[in-house]
Coordinates of C-alpha atoms in Angstrom, one line a residue:
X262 CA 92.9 94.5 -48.0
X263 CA 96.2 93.6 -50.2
X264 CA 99.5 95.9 -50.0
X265 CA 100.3 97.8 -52.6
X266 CA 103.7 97.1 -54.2
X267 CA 106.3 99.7 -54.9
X268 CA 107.3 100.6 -58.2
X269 CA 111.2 100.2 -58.2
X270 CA 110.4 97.0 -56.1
X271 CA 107.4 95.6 -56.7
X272 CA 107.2 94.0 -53.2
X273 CA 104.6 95.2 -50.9
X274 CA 104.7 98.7 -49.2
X275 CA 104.2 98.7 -45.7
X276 CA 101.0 99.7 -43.9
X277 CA 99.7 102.7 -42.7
X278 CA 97.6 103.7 -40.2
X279 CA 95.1 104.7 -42.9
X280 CA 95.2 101.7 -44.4
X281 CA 94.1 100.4 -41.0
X282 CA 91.6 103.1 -40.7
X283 CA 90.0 102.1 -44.2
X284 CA 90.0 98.3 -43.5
X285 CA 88.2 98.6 -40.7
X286 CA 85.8 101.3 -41.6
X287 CA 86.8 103.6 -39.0
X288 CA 88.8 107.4 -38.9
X289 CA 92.3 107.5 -38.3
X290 CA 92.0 109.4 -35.1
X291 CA 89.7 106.6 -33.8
X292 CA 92.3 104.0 -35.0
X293 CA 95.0 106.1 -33.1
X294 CA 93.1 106.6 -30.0
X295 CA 92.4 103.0 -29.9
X296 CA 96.2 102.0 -30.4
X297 CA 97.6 104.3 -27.9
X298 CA 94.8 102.6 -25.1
X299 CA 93.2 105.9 -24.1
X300 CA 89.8 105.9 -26.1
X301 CA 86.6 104.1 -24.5
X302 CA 85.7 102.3 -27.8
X303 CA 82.7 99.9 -27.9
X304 CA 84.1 96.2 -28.1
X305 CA 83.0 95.9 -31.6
X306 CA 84.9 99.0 -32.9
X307 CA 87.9 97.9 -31.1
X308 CA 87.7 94.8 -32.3
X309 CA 87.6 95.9 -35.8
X310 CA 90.7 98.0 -35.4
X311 CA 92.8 95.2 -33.6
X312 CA 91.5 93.0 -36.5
X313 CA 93.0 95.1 -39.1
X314 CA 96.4 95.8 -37.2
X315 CA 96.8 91.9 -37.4
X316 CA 95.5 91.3 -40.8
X317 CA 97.6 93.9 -42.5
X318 CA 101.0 93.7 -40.4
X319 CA 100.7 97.1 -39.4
X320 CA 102.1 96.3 -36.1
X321 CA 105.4 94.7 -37.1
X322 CA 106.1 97.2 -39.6
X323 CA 105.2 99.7 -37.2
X324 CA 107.6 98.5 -34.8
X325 CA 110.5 98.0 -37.4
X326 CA 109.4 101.9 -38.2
X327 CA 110.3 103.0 -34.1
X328 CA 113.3 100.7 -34.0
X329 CA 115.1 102.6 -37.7
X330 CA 115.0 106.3 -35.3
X331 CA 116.6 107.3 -32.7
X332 CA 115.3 104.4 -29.8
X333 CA 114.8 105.5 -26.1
X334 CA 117.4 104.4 -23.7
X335 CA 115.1 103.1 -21.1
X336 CA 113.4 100.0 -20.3
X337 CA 110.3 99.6 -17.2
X338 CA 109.3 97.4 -14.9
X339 CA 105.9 97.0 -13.3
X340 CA 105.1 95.4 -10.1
X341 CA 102.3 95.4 -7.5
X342 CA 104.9 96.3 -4.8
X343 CA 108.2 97.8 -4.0
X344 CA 107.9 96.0 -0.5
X345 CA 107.8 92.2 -1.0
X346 CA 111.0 90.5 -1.3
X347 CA 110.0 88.9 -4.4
X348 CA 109.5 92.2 -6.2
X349 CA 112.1 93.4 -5.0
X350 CA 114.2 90.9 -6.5
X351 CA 113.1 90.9 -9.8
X352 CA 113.2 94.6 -10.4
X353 CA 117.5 94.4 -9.0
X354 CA 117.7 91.7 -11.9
X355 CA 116.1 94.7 -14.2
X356 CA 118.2 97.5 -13.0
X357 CA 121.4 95.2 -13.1
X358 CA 120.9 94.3 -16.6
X359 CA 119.3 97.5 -17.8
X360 CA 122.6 99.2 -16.7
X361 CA 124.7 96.9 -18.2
X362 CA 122.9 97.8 -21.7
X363 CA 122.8 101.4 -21.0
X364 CA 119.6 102.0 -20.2
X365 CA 117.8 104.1 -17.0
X366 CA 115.3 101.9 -14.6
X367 CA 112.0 103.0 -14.6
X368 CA 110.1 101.6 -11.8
X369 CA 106.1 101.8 -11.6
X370 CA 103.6 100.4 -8.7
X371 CA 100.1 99.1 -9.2
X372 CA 99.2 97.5 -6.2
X373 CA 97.5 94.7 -7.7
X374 CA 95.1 97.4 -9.3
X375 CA 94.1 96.8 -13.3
X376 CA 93.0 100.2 -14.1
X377 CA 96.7 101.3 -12.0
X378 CA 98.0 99.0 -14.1
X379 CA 96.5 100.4 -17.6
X380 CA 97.5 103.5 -16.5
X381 CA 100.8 103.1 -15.7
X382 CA 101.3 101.1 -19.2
X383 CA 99.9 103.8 -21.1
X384 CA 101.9 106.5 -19.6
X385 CA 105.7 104.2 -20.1
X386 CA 104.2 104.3 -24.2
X387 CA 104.0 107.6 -23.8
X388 CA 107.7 108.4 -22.2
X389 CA 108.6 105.9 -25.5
X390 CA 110.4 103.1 -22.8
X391 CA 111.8 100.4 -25.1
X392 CA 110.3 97.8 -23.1
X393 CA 107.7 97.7 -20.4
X394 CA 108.2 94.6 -18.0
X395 CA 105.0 93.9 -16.1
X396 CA 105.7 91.6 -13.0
X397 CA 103.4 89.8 -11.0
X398 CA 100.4 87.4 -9.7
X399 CA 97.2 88.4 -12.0
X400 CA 93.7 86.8 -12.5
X401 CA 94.3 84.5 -15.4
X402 CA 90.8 85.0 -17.0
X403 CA 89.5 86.4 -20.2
X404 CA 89.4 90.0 -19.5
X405 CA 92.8 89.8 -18.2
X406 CA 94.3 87.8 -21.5
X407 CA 92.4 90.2 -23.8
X408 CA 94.1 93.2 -21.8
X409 CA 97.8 92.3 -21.8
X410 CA 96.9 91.4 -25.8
X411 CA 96.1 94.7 -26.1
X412 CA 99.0 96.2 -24.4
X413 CA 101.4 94.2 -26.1
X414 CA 99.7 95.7 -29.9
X415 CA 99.8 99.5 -28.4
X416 CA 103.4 98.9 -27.5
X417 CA 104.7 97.2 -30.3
X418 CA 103.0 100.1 -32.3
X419 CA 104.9 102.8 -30.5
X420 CA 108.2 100.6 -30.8
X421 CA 108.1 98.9 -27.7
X422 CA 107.7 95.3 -26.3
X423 CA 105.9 94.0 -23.7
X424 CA 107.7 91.6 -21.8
X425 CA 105.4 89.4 -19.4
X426 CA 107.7 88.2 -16.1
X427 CA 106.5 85.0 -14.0
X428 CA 103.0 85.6 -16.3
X429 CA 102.0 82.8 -18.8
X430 CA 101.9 83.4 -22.4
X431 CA 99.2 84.8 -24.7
X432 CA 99.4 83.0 -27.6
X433 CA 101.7 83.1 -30.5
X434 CA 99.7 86.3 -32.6
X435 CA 100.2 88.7 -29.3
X436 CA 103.6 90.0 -30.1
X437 CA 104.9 89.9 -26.5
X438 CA 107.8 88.1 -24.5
X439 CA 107.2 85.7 -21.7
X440 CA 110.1 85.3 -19.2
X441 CA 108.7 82.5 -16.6
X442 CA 110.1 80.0 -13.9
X443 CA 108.9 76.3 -13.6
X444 CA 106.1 77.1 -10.5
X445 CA 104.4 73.5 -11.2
X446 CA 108.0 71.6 -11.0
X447 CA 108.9 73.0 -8.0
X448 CA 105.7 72.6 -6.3
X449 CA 105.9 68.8 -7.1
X450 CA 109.5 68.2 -6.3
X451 CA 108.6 70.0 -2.6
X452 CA 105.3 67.8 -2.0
X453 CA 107.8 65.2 -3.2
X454 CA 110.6 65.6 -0.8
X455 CA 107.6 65.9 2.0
X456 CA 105.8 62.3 1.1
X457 CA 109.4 60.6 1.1
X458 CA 110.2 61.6 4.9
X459 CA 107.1 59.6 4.9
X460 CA 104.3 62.6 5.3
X461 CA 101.0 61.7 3.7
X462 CA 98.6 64.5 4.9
X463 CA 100.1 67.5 3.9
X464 CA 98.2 70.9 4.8
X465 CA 98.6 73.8 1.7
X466 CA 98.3 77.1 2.7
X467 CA 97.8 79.3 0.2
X468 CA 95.2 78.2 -2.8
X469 CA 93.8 80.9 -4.7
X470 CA 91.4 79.8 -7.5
X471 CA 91.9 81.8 -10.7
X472 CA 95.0 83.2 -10.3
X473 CA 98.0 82.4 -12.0
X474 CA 101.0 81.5 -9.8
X475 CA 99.0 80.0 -6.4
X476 CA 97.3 77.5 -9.4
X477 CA 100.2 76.8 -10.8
X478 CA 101.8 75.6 -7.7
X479 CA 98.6 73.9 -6.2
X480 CA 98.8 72.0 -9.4
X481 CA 102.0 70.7 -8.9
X482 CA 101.2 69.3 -5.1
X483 CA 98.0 68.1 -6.5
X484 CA 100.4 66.2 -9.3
X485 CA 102.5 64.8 -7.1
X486 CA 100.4 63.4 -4.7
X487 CA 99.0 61.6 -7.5
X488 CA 102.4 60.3 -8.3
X489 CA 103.1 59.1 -5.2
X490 CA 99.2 56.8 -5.0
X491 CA 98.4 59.3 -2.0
X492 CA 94.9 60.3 -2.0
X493 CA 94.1 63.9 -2.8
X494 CA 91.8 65.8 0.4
X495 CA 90.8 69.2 -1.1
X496 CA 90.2 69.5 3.0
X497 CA 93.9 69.8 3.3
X498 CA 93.8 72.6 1.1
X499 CA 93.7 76.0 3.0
X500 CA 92.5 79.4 0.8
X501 CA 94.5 82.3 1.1
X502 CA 93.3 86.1 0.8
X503 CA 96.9 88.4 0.2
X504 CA 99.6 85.5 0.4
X505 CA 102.1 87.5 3.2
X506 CA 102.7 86.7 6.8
X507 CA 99.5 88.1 8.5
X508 CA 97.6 86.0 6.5
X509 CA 99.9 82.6 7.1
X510 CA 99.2 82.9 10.7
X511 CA 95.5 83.3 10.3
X512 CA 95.3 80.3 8.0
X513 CA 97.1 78.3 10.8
X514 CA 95.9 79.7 13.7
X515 CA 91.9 78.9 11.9
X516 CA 92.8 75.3 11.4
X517 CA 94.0 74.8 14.7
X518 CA 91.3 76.5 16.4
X519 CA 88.8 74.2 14.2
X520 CA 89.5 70.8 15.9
X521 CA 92.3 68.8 16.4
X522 CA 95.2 68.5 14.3
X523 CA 95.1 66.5 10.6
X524 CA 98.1 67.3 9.3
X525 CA 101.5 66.2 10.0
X526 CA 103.4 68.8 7.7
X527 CA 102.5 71.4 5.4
X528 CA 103.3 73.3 2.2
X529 CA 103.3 76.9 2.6
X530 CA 102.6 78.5 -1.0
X531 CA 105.9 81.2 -0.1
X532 CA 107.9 82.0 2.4
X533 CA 106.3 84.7 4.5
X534 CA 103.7 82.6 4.6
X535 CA 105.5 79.7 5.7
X536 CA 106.7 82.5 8.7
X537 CA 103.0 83.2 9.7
X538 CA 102.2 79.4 10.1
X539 CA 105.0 78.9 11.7
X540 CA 104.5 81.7 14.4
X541 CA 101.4 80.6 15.0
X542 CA 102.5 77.0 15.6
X543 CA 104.7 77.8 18.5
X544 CA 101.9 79.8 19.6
X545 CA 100.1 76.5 20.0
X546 CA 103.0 75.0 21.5
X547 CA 104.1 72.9 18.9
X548 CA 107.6 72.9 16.8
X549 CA 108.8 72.6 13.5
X550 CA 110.2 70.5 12.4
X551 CA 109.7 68.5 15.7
X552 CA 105.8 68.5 15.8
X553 CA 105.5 69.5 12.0
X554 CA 107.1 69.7 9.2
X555 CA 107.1 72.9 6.9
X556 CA 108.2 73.8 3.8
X557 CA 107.7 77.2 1.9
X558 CA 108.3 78.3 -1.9
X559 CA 110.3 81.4 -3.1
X560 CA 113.5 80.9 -1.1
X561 CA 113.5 85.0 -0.1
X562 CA 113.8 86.3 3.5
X563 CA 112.6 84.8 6.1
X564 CA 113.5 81.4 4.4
X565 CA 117.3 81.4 5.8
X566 CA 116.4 83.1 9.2
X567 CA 113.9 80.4 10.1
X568 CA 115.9 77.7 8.8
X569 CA 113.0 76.8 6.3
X570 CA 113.1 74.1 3.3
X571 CA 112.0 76.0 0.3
X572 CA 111.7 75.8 -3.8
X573 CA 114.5 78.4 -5.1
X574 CA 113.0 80.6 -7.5
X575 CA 115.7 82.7 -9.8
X576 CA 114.3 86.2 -9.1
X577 CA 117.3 88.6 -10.2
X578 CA 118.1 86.2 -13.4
X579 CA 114.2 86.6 -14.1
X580 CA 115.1 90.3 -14.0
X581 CA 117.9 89.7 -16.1
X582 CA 116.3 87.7 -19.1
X583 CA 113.6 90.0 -18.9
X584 CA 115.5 92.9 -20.2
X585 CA 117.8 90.7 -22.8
X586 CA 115.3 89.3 -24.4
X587 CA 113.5 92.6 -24.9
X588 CA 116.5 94.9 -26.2
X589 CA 117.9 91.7 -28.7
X590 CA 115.9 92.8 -31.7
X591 CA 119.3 91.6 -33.7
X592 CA 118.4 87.8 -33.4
X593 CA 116.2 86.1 -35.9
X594 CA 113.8 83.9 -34.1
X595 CA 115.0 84.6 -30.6
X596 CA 112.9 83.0 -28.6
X597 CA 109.6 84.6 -27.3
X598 CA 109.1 82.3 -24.2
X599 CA 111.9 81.1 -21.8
X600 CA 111.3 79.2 -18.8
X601 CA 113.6 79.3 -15.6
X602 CA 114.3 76.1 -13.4
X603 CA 113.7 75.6 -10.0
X604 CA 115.0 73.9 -7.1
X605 CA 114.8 72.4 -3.2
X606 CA 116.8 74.2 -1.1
X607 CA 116.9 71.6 1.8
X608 CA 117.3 73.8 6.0
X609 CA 116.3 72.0 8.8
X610 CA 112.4 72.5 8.7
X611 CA 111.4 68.7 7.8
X612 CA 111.6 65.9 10.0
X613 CA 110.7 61.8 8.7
X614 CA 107.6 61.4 9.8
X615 CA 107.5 58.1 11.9
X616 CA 104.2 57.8 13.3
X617 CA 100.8 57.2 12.0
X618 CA 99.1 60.4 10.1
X619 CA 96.1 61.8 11.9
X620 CA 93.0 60.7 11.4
X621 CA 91.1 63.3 8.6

């Protein structure tokens, strides 16, 4: 459906929701319900909507509408959990540089829960934060993408922007901002560091298929293994159910239990559970780095307590980026997708490795 053009102007008006209403053969209460993520639509009518909002800018101009009033002076951040470190972390980077802007904190939990999830974006639209940051290890599948697309629309509608934090992008027609640090390159600079000191089977704890940040690191193992003409063993690759400490010391504790030992070091996929392995290790009677060699990702506690060799992921500058990018609406072209470094921080938890691997 074209724009009309103004008469003292004769450039194109912007859109209204009726315009979206009529292009996609719809009411404007059903276009409005649909925006604001609270009306069970069929997939087609949905689709229809979302297919007008694109095709007629409404979106944009909408958000250049919100930005021209009075804007909120608050920005959110979403997270599965106020209790892991790396949380944590992320959401001190948010209030840091939210209070240096001016703005109030808001902090919501979803504990890994979608529909908590949905909810809890729906009701920071509502309380008209400026930007919602959503934090966190997700299933990277379709429903998942076709989600935080729609998020991203209902916000930017309402004059707010999404800002995705350690999640990839969604492609360049989802008006959202991805803040992310280099999980791949510091996955292969750790195997690295490990197949120098002369390690060739290397144990990873921690795989979880379909979900963003365990593949993204498994990748990087996986990559530099190949680098280094080391044969890949998907047998030295441990699953993982909830990625914390409990679970590192069952992983270990299983593959011990399940015959002798094939590994002479390992590659926790973070810290805690790094901590877990390493517990039950010692249980076994053997230490690190003396017996084995570990290394963990995340560089959060226990990483210095333990004396662990670990990837350093910029949590609070995450945080930080997170907010700037989503409050500089001054900047034409401002980038839409940054990615933060990573690096070894080298303890004492790796030993050269001067004896013949274990037989697989």
């Amino acid at each position: 459906m074209p724009r009309r053009a103004t008469p003292e102007e004769g450039r194109p008006r912007p859109s209204t929701i009726r315009d979206v209403a009529r292009h996609a053969g719809v009411s404007v209460a059903t276009v409005s319900r649909i925006l604001s993520g609270s009306y069970p639509s069929a997939p087609a009518t949905r689709g229809k909507v979302m297919r007008a909002v694109r095709e007629l800018d409404y979106v944009a101009n909408a958000h250049a509408r919100g930005l021209a009033g009075v804007r909120p002076k608050s920005v959110a951040i979403v997270v599965t959990s106020v209790v892991s470190p790396h949380y944590a972390h992320v959401a001190q980077g948010v209030q840091d540089q939210a209070a240096r802007e001016g703005r109030l904190c808001i902090v919501g939990t979803t504990g890994g829960d979608p529909e908590r999830e949905l909810a809890t974006v729906r009701l920071l639209r509502e309380e008209h934060a400026e930007a919602v940051i959503l934090v966190g290890n997700m299933p990277a599948d379709d429903a998942y993408r076709e989600r935080m697309a729609d998020y991203a629309r209902a916000l930017a509608v309402a004059g707010s922007r999404l800002v995705l934090c350690g999640r990839p992008p969604l492609g360049d027609d989802v008006p959202a901002i991805v803040v992310e640090y280099d999980n791949t390159g510091g996955a292969h600079a750790i195997t690295s560091h490990l197949l120098s000191a002369g390690h060739k089977r290397i144990l990873f704890l921690g795989r979880r298929t379909g979900y963003t940040t365990p593949d993204s690191r498994i990748a990087g193992y996986r990559a530099a293994l190949a680098a280094h003409r080391v044969p890949h063993d998907p047998a030295l690759e441990v699953d993982s159910v909830v990625m914390d400490r409990r679970d590192g010391h069952r992983m270990m504790r299983e593959r011990l239990d399940a015959g002798p030992r094939d590994f002479t070091a390992v590659f926790a996929g973070n810290d805690l559970i790094a901590a877990g392995a390493r517990a039950a290790l010692r249980e076994r009677g053997l230490s690190v780095p003396g017996d084995v060699s570990l290394v963990g990702f995340d560089d959060l506690p226990p990483a210095d307590d333990i004396d662990l060799t670990t990837v350093h992921v910029p949590h609070e500058e995450l945080g930080r980026t997170a907010v700037r990018l989503a409050l500089d609406t001054d900047t034409p072209g401002a980038s839409r997708h940054v990615m933060l470094g990573t690096h070894i921080v080298v303890r004492d938890s790796v030993r050269p490795n001067l004896e013949e691997p274990p037989s697989p």
